[in-house]
Each structure stands twice: as structure tokens, then as C-alpha cells.
Coordinates of C-alpha atoms in Angstrom, one line a residue:
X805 CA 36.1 -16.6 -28.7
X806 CA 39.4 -15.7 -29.1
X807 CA 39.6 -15.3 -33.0
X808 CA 36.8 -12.6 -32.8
X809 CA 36.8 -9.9 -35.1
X810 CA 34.9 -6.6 -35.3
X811 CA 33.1 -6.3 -38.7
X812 CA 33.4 -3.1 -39.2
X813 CA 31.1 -2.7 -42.2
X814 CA 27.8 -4.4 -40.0
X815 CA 29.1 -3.8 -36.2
X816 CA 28.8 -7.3 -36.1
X817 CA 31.8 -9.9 -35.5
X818 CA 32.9 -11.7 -38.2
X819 CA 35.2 -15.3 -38.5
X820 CA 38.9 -14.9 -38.0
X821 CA 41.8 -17.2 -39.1
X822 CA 43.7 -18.8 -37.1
X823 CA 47.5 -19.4 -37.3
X824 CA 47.2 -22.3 -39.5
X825 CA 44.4 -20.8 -41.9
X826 CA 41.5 -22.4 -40.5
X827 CA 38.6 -21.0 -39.3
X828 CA 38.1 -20.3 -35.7
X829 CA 35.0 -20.4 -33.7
X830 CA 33.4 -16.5 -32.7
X831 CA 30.7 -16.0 -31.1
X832 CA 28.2 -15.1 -33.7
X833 CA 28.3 -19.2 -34.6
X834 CA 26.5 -19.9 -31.4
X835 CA 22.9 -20.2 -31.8
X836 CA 20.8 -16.7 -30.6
X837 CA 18.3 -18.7 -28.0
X838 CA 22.1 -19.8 -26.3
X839 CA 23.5 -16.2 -26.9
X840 CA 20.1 -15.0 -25.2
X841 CA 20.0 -17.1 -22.1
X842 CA 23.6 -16.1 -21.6
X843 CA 22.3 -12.7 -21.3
X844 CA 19.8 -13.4 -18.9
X845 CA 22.7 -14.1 -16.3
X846 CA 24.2 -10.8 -16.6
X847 CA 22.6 -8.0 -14.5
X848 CA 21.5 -4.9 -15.6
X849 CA 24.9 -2.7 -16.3
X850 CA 26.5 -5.7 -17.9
X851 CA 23.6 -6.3 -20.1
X852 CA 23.2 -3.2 -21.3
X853 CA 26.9 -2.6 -22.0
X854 CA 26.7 -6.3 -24.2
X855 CA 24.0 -4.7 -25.9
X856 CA 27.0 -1.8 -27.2
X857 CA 29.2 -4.5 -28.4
X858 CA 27.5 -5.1 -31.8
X859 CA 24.1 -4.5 -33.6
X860 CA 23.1 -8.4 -33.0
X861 CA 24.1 -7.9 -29.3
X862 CA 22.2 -4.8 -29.2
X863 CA 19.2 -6.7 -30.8
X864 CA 19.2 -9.4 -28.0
X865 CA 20.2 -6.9 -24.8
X866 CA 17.1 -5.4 -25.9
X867 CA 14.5 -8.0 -25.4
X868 CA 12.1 -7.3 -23.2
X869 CA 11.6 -11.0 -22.0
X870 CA 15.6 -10.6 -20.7
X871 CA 14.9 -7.3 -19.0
X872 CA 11.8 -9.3 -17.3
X873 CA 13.6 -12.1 -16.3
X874 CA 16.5 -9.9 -14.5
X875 CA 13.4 -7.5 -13.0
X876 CA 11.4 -10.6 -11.3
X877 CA 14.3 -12.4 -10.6
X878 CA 15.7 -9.3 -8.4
X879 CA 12.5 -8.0 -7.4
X880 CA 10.0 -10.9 -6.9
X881 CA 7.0 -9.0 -5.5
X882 CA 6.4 -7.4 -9.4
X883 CA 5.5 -10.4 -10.6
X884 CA 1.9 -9.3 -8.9
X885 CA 1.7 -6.2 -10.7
X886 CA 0.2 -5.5 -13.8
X887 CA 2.1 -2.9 -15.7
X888 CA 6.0 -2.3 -14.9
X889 CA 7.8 0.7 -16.6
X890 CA 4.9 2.2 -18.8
X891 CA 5.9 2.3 -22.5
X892 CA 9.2 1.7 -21.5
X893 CA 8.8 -1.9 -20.0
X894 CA 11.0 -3.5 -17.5
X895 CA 14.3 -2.1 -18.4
X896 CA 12.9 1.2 -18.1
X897 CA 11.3 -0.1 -14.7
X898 CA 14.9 -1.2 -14.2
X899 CA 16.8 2.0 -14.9
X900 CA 14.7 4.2 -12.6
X901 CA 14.2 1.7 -9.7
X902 CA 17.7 -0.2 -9.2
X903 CA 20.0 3.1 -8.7
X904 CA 19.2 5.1 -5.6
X905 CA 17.3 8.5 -6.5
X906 CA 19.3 11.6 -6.6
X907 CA 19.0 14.0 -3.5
X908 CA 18.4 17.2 -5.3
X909 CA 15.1 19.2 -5.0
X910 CA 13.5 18.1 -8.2
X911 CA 10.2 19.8 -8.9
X912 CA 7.6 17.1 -9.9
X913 CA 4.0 18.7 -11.8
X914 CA 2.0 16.6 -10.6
X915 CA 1.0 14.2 -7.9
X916 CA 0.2 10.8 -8.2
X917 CA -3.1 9.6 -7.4
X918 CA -2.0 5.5 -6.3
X919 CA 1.0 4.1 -5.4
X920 CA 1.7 0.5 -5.9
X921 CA 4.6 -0.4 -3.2
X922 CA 6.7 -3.8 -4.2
X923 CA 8.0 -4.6 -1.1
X924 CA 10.9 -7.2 -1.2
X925 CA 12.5 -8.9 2.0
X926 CA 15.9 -11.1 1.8
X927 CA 17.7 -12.7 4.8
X928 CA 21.8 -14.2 3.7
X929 CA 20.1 -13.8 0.1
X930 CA 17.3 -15.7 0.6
X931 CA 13.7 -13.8 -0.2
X932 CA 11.3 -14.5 2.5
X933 CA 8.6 -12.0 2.1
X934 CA 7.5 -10.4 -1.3
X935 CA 4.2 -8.2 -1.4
X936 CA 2.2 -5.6 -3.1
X937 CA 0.7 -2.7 -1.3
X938 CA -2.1 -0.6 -3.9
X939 CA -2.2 2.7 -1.4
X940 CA -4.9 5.6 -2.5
X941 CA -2.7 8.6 -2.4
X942 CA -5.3 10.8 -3.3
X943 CA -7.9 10.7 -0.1
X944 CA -7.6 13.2 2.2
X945 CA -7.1 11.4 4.8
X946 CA -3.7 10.2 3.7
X947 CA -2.7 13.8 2.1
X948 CA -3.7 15.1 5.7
X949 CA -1.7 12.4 7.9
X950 CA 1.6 11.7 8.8
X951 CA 3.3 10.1 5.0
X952 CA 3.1 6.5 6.3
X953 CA 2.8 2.8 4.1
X954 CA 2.6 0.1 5.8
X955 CA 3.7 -3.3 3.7
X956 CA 3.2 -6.1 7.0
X957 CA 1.3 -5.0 10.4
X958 CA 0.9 -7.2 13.8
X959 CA -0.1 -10.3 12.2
X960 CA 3.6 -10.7 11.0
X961 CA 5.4 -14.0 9.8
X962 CA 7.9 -16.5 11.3
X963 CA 10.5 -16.9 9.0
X964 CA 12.1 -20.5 8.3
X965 CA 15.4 -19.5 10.3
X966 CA 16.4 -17.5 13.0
X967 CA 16.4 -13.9 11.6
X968 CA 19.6 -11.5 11.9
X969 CA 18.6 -7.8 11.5
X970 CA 22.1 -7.2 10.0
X971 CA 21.4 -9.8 7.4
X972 CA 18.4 -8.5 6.0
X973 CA 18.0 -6.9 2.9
X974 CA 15.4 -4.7 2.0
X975 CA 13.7 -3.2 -1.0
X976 CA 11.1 -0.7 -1.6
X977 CA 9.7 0.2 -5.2
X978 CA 7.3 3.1 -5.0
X979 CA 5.1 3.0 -8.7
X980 CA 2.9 5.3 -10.1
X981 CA 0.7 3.1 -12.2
X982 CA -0.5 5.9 -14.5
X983 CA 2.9 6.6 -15.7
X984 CA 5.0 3.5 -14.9
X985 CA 7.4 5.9 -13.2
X986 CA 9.1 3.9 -10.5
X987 CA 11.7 5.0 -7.4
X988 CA 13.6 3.3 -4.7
X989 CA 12.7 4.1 -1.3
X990 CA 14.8 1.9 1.0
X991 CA 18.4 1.7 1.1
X992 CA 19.7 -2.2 0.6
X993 CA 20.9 -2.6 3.4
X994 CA 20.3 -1.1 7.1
X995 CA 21.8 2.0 8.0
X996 CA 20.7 1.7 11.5
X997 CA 20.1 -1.1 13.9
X998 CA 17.7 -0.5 17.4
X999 CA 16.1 -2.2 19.9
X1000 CA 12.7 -1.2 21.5
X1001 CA 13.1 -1.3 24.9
X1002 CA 9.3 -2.2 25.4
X1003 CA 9.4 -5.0 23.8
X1004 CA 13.0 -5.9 22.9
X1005 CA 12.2 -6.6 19.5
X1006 CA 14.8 -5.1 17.2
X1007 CA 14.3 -2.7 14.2
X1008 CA 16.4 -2.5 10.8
X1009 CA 16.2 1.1 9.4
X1010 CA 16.3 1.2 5.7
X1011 CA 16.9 5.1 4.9
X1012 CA 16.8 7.1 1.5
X1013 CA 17.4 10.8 1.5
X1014 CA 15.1 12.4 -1.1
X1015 CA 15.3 15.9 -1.5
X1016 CA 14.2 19.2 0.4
X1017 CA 15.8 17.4 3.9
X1018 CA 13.1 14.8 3.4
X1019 CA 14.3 11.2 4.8
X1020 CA 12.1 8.0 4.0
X1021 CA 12.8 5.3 6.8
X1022 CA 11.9 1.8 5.8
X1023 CA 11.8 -0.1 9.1
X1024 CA 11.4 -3.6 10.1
X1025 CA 10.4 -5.0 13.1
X1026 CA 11.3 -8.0 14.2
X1027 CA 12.1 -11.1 17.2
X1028 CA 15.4 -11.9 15.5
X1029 CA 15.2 -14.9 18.9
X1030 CA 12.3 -16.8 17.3
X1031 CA 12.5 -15.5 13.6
X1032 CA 9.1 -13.5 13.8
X1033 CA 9.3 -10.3 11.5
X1034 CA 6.6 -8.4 13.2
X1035 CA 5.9 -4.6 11.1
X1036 CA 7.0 -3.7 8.0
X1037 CA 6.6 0.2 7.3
X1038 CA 7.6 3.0 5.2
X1039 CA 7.5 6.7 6.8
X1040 CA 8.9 10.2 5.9
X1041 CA 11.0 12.9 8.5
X1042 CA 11.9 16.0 8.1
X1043 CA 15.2 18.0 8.9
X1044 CA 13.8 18.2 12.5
X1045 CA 12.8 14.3 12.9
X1046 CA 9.1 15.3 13.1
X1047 CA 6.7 13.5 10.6
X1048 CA 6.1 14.9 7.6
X1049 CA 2.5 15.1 5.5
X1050 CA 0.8 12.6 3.3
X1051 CA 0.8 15.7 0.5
X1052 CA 4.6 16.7 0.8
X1053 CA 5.4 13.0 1.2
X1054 CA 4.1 12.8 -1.9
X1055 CA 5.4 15.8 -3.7
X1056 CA 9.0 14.6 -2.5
X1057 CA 8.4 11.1 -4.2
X1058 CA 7.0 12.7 -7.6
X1059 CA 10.0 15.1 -7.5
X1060 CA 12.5 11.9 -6.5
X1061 CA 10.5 9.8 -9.6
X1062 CA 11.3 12.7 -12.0
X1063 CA 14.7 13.8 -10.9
X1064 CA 18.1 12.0 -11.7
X1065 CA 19.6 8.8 -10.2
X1066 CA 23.1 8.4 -8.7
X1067 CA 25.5 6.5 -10.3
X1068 CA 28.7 5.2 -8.9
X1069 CA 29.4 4.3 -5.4
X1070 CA 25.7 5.4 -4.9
X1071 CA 25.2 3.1 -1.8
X1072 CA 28.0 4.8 0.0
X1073 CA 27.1 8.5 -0.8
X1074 CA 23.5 7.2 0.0
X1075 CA 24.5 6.1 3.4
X1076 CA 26.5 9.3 4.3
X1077 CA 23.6 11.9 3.6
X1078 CA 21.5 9.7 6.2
X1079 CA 24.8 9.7 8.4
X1080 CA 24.8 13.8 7.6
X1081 CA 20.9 14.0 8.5
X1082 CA 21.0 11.7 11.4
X1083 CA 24.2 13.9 12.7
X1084 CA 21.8 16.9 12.1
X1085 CA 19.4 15.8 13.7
X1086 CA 21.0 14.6 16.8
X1087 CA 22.4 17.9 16.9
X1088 CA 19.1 20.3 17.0
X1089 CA 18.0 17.5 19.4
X1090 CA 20.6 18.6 21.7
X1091 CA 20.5 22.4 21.2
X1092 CA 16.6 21.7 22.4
X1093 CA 16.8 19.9 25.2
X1094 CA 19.4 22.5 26.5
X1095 CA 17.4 25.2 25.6
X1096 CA 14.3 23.4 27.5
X1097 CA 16.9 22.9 30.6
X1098 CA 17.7 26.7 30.7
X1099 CA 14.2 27.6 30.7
X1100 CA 13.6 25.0 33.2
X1101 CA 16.1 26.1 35.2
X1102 CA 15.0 29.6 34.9
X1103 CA 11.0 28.5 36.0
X1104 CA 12.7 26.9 39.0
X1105 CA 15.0 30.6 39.6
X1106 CA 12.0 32.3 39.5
X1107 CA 9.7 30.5 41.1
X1108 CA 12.2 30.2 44.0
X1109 CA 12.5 34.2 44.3
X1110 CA 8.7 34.6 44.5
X1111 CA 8.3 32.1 47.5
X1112 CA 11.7 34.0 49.2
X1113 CA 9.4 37.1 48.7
X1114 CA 6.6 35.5 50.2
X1115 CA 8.0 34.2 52.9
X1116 CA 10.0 37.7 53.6
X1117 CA 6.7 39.4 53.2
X1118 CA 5.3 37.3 56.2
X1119 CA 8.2 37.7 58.3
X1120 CA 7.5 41.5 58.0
X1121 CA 3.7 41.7 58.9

């Protein structure tokens, strides 16, 4: 490799000489199947930048069967779905589901009228869960109920070792089928780590901030004791922590599909609007419950004086 020279007249590398006038070895002399399962080890920001290097690494950073390969192999769950990426194919697919969806209120035209949800589960980088979920986005019933997708539900699964909620990794692929237009829902890895004090079970949040104030929470549910992930589920909160709608659910996940996607250091600014929007909400939670106390206190005030004049009123007949 290291007697590589640019040819500038094809973009292509050409032989260079060595000190002693022989010809050195470049890269082009290897054969193309090795050059292309090379590629297939890179991920998706290294191959596309190979594919920049030359018009015959262009040529083989552009294969579809690469872009497959790297999509399945970080993303098991697509290999049960049909169509990935529309005309595009998987390095479209790729491009708008690996980077974390921009936080900026996008206007989307339309609605979609399915969602196919690829739901992949890891645990210390080992996949133990992969699923489809086909939801019908266009019933009224689920345009006129709380935004909710539920990927795994009571039933559950043990997995093979004891589970560590802060070990999980967790991602969400929202697809509109009739476009191929794809967005990630679920941050990697949990912002947030509970414990239901019903059952004791603990649940991994998985947060993307989408725009308009709208949060969607993947959580999962599990007995990290015995290794038993029980619910997997996707929902959407507002500014306020209340539910928000099937219909502007949607709207704010056909606005994330068509808007732009972060870039650098995307995890981190993605975990510091949920810090933002969980600091919010704490907040107005707060300002509430003192604003129910006053009132309370208030009730009790008055409530006190009109027994006082009760009891006065007795006193004086």
C-alpha cells in the first residue's frame, strides 16, 4: 500500500516505483471480491468516505449487497421486512435511520397509513431479541388513543444471562412502507434507569426528542434477578408529561422522517434535550403540586372559618 499513487487522469490509483525501480504493490492489484469484503467491515461513515477515494472505490462503496450486509448485520430485525429504503435501498435506509433525527418542528404533508417498527434488543453486545411490529396507523382507534407501540407484552422472554438494565442497548426503526422513509425512535443507550415499586422490576428508558416538545420513550421492562425482559414499548409525552395522541404522534414522526438528522456528537446533544425536557418537566411538576397545596391549604382556611362561624352562631342563640 505504501507506493500508492493517485491517477489523476482516471481518479483511480495507479503503480508507483519503488526506490530501486521496481514495481510496488497498490491496492488496485488486489482482486475486487477481496477489495469488496474489506468494505463490508467498515461501517457506514467509513464506507461511504472509501467510496470518495477513487471512481473504482466509489463503484464498490456503492453496492447495494455491502450496504445490506452492514444494515442486517446492525439491525437484525430488517431481515423480516420486505422493502428497506424505497428506491434508495439500504444505504438510504441507513442514512436516515442510524443518525438520531433532528429536533426541529419539521412539517411533514402527509401521514402514514402503517408503520413497520424493527425493534432491536442487545445486552454487552450481544442481540437477544429482534422483531417486527406491522401497526395500522390509520384506524381511529389508534389516531384517537394515547401514541403507544407495543414491540413485546406480558408473555416476555428469559434471556440466556442475567440481564443488566445498564447494559442494554436498544433500537427502534419507525418505517413507512409506502415510501421507505425510516427514523430512529430510541436513543442507544438508556437515558434513565427506574424501578417499579409494585413489582420491583426495573425499566430502561430509551428517549428521543422529536420536535414540537414531543418525547418518544422506548421502555423496557424487565427482572434483571432472573433475566426475564417482561414489556417492550414505545410511547409519546408531551412538554407537560401527559400522553400525547395517536394523530400528533404521528404527525411528529412524519415531520421527524422528513426533517434533517444530527450529525456529530449526536448521542450527547440527544441526551441533553431529554435532560432539558425531563428538567422541564420536573419543574411544572413542582410549580403544580404547590399550586394544588395552596389551594388545599386555602379549602382547609376556609372551611375552618365557616365551622368558627357556626359554632359562634350557636353560642349566640
Amino acid at each position: 500500500m505504501a507506493g500508492t499513487r493517485v491517477d489523476e487522469t482516471t481518479g483511480g490509483c495507479s503503480p508507483a516505483c519503488d526506490h530501486d525501480g521496481g514495481i510496488e504493490t497498490v491496492i488496485d492489484d488486489l482482486p475486487v471480491d477481496v477489495l469488496g469484503i474489506v468494505l463490508r467491515c467498515l461501517d457506514g461513515a467509513s464506507l461511504a468516505a472509501a467510496g470518495c477515494a477513487s471512481a473504482g472505490f466509489r463503484e464498490l462503496a456503492n453496492d447495494p449487497d455491502a450496504w445490506r450486509a452492514l444494515c442486517l448485520q446492525m439491525w437484525p430485525s430488517l431481515r423480516q421486512v420486505v422493502s428497506c429504503g424505497g428506491d434508495g435501498g439500504y444505504r438510504a435506509l441507513y442514512a436516515d435511520a442510524f443518525p438520531f433525527p433532528a429536533a426541529s418542528p419539521a412539517v411533514s404533508s402527509s401521514l402514514p397509513a402503517r408503520l413497520v417498527s424493527a425493534v432491536d434488543l442487545h445486552h454487552n453486545s450481544v442481540c437477544i431479541m429482534s422483531r417486527v411490529v406491522e401497526t395500522d396507523a390509520s384506524s381511529a382507534w389508534f389516531l384517537g388513543s394515547p401514541f403507544r407501540v407495543d414491540a413485546l407484552v406480558q408473555e416476555g422472554f428469559t434471556s440466556p444471562s442475567p440481564v443488566t438494565p445498564g447494559d442494554l442497548r436498544l433500537s427502534w426503526i419507525l418505517i413507512d412502507p409506502a415510501t421507505g422513509a425510516a427514523v430512529n425512535v430510541s436513543s442507544r443507550r438508556p437515558v434513565s434507569i427506574g424501578r417499579r415499586w409494585v413489582t420491583g422490576d426495573s425499566v430502561a428508558r430509551f428517549t428521543v426528542m422529536l420536535g414540537g416538545g414531543i418525547a418518544l420513550e422506548a421502555a423496557v421492562m424487565c427482572d434483571d434477578r432472573h433475566g426475564h425482559i417482561r414489556e417492550i414499548s414505545l410511547c409519546a409525552a408531551d412538554a407537560e408529561g401527559g400522553g400525547v395522541s395517536g394523530q400528533d404522534g404521528l404527525a411528529a414522526v412524519a415531520a421527524a422522517m422528513a426533517s434533517a438528522r444530527q450529525r456529530r456528537g449526536a448521542e450527547e446533544a440527544s441526551r441533553q434535550l431529554y435532560e432539558e425536557f425531563a428538567k422541564g418537566k420536573r419543574e411544572r411538576k413542582e410549580r403544580k403540586e404547590r399550586r394544588e397545596r395552596i389551594v388545599d391549604l386555602c379549602c382547609s382556611g376556609v372551611g375552618a372559618a365557616a365551622f368558627l362561624a357556626f359554632l359562634v352562631m350557636l353560642t349566640f342563640q
